[in-house]
XYZ file of C-alpha atoms in Angstrom:
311
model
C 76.555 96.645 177.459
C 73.026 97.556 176.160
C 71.804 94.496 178.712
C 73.645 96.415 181.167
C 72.181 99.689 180.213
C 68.414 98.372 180.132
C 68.870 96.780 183.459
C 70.069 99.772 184.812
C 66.859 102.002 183.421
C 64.312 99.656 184.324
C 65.875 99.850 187.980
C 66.116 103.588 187.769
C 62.513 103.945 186.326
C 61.067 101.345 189.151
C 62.740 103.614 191.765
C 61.279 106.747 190.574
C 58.184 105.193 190.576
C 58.126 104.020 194.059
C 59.237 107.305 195.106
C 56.759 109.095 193.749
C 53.585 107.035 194.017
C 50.596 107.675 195.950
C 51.176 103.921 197.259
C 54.836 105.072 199.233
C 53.031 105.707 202.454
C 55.738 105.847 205.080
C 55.566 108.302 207.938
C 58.036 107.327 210.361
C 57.506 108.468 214.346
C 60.347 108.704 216.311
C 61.420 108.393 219.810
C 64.720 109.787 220.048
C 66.095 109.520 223.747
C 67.568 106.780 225.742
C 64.135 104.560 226.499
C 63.671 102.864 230.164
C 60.396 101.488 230.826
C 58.826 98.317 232.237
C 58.136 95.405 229.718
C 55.219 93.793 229.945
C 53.555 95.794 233.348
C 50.228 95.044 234.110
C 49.923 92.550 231.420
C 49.747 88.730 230.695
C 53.504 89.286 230.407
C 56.427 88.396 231.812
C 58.184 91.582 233.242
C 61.509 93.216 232.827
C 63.367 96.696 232.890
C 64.474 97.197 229.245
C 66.722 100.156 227.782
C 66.106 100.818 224.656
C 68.677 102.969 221.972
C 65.813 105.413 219.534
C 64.548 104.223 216.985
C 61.625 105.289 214.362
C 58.639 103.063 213.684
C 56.065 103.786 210.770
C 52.497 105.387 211.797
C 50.620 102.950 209.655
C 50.671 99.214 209.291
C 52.226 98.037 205.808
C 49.467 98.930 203.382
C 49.018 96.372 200.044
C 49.753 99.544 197.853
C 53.184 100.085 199.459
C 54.128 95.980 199.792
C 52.540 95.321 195.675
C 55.220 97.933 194.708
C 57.966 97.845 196.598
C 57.776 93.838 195.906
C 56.915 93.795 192.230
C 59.854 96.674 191.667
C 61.793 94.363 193.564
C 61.157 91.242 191.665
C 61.949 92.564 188.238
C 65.009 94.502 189.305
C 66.794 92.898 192.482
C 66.115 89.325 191.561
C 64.136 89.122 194.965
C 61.602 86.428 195.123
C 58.682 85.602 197.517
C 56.891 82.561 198.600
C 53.767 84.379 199.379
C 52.661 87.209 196.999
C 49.733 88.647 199.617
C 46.603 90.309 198.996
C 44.744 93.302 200.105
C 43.049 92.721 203.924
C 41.189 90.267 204.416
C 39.171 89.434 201.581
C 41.388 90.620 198.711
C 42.997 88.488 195.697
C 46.045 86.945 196.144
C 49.037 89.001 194.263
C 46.100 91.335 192.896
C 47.054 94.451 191.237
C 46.259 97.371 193.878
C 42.656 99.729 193.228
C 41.609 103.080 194.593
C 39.469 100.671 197.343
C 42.534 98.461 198.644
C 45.682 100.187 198.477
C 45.767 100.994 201.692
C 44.064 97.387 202.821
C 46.995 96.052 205.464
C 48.978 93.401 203.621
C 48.121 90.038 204.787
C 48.758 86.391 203.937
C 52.201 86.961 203.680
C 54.818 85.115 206.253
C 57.326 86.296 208.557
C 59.915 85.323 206.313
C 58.412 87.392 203.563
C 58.082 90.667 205.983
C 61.672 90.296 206.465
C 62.626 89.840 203.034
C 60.369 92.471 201.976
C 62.036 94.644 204.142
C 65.309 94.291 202.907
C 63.269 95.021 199.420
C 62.254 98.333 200.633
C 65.379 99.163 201.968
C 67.150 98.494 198.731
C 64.820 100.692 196.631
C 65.365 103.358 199.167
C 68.675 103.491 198.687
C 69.874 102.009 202.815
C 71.774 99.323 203.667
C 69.526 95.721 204.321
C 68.969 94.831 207.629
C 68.949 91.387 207.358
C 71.561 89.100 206.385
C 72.841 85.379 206.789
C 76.741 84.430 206.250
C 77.069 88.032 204.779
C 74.597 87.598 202.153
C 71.221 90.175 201.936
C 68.062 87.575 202.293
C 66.341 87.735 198.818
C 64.402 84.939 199.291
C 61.451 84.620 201.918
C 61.842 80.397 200.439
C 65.161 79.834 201.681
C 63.467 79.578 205.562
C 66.997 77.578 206.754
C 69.019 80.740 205.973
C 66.014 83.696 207.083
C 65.375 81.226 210.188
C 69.440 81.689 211.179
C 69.654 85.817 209.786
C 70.892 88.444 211.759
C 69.786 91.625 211.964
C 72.009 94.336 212.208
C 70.633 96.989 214.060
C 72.731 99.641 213.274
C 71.885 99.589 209.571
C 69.892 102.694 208.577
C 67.798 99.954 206.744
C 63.848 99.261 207.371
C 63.010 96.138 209.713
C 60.366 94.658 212.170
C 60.378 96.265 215.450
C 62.016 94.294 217.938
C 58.413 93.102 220.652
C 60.574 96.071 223.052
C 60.440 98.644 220.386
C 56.420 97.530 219.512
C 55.399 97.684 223.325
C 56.575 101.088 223.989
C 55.246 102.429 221.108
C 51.768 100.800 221.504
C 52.333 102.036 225.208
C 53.470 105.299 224.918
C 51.535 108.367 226.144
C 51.858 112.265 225.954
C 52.866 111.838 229.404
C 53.904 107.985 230.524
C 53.027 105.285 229.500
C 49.765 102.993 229.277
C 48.711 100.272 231.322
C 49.732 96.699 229.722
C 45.405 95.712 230.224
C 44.198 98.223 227.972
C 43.800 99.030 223.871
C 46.391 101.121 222.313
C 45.246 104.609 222.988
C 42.877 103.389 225.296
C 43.079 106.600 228.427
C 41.451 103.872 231.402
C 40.151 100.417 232.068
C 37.262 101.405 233.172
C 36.769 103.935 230.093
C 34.923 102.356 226.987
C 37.226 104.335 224.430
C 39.442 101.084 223.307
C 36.890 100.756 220.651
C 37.585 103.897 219.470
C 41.102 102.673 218.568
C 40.998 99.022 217.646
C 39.389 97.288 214.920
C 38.299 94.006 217.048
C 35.930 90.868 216.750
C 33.364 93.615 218.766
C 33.138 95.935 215.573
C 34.745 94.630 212.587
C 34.141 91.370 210.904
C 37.000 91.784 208.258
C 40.107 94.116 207.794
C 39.505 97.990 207.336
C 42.007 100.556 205.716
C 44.285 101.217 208.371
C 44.221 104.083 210.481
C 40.538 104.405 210.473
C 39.744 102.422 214.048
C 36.839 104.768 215.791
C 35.227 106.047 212.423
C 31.355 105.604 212.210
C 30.983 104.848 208.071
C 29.205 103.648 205.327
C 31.356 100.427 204.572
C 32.097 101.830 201.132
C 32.870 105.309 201.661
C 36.008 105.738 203.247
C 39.655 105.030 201.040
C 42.135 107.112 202.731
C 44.188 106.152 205.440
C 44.440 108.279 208.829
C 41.379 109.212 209.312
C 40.643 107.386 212.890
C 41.854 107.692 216.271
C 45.785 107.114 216.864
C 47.244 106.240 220.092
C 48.915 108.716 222.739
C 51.952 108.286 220.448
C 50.520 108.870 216.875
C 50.274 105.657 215.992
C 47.461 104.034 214.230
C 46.109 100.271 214.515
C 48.797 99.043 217.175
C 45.745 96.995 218.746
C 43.248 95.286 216.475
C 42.847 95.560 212.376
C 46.187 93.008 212.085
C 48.089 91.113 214.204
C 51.702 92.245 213.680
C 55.039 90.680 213.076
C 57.954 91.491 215.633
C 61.526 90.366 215.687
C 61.729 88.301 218.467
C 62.070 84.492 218.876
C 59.245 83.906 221.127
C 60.160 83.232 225.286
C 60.713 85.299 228.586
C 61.462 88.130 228.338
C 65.557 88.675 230.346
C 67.743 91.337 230.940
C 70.449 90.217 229.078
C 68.236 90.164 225.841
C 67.256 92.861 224.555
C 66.566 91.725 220.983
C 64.831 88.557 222.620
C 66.270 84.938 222.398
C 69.004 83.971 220.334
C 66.919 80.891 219.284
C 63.440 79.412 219.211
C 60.619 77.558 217.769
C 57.725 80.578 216.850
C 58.513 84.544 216.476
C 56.194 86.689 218.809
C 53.371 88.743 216.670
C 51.813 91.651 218.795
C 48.109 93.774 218.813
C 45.498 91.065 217.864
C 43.316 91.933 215.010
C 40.096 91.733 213.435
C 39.940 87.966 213.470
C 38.231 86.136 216.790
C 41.324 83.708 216.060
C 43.622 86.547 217.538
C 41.003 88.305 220.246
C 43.334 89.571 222.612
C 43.687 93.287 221.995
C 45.930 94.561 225.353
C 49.191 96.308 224.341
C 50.961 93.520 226.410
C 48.824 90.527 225.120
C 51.241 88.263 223.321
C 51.214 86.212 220.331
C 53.431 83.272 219.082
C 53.483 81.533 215.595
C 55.577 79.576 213.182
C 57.421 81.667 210.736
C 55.836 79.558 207.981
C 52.425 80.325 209.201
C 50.250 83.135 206.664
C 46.807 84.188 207.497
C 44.270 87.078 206.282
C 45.057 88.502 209.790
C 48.555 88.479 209.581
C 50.670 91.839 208.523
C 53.409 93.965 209.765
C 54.626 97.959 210.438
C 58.550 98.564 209.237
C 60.790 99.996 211.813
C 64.354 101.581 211.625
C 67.404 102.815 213.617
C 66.090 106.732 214.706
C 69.291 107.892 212.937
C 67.986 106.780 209.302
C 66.703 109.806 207.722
């Protein structure tokens, strides 16, 4: 009983803690109507009509503050478990304990498995139900690839997930008014304009991960900590071209009709928005990216997503 008791504070005392830290940066947009738009128009894409049900994707990519405690909370109190710890951008230390200068870093060298896992993690200490399951059974382990590679994901959880590549076009896409052309940078108003700088942390003006949302700031390398303080999209949405390349749903392949969540099987999982790294130059909202689940680089990272209805 008193083992029951303990386990039961130190949950309780790691939730409060994640509620209340400076490191719980979630600020969820939301696009609430039935979505029709083009997939893929005016891109290196394939292209396809897709509906879309609403659904509420986070402003910021996943910052190391956010991932070190929702994972380490999760470790000691969910028996969760993760095959790659991450660091803080690009040049941080692997599993490090988060500072005033790196919390809000993007998460990188982490997996696909462990974004999914980790999202499950959050979801958990939040108090929703886990998107992501195999036989019935939450994922808890980003090892176990047999059992992440063959998960479902139920989208009608309230839980926090990886955008499906639909949900991350239309939100890189998406204007005051319309939508962007699939040739430009996030937030980018026209080809011909030289603004997509202004948005996008590329290989033209960044040599390394910066704190995300700060694409378009002119600083001393040092000085800036909080996130936010760039240029968004037409959206609200920071960094959905260039700082990290981002983890979607989707089994990589053409994009069809009778898909909406992509295929039902495949070899890589489609990562969208390039990044810092001249490894992943291709900054257009409908440039596309596919990799091995196992693969982990200091350019890789993810935003969480939800059903519009979790509140």
């Amino acid at each position: 009983m008193k083992k029951i008791l303990a386990a039961i504070f130190i949950f309780l005392s790691a939730f409060f803690l994640f509620a209340e830290t400076k490191f719980s940066h979630i600020s969820l947009v939301t696009f609430r109507a039935n979505l029709t738009y083009i997939l893929g128009e005016d891109s290196q894409s394939f292209t396809v009509e897709r509906t879309l049900t609403p659904f509420s994707i986070n402003k910021y990519e996943t910052s190391y503050g956010l991932w070190y405690q929702t994972r380490t909370a999760a470790e000691d109190t969910l028996d969760y478990y993760f095959e790659h710890p991450g660091q803080p951008g690009s040049h941080g230390k692997r599993a490090a304990i988060p500072t005033d200068e790196d919390i809000y870093q993007p998460v990188t060298m982490i997996s696909w498995y462990d974004a999914i896992v980790w999202c499950n993690a959050l979801s958990e200490l939040k108090g929703r139900t886990p998107c992501y399951t195999y036989n019935g059974m939450v994922l808890r382990d980003s090892s176990d690839t047999a059992s992440c590679d063959l998960c479902t994901c139920n989208w009608d959880a309230n839980g926090f997930r990886l955008p499906s590549e639909a949900e991350w076009e239309y939100a890189a896409r998406r204007q005051k008014s319309g939508f962007q052309k699939g040739n430009l940078i996030s937030g980018q108003t026209d080809v011909q304009n030289e603004d997509g700088l202004l948005h996008a942390w590329t290989f033209e003006n960044a040599t390394e991960s910066k704190v995300v949302g700060t694409a378009g700031l002119v600083f001393e390398e040092s000085s800036i900590t909080e996130p936010a303080t760039g240029n968004p999209n037409g959206a609200g949405l920071f960094d959905m071209s260039g700082n990290i390349l981002e983890f979607c749903w989707d089994w990589f392949g053409n994009y069809k009709e009778d898909e909406p969540f992509g295929p039902a099987v495949g070899f890589d999982r489609v990562c969208r928005g390039g990044s810092w790294s001249l490894y992943t130059m291709f900054n257009f909202v409908g440039d596309r990216y596919s990799f091995d689940p196992n693969e982990y680089y200091n350019y890789f990272g993810f935003r969480i997503a939800c059903t519009a209805n979790s509140k």
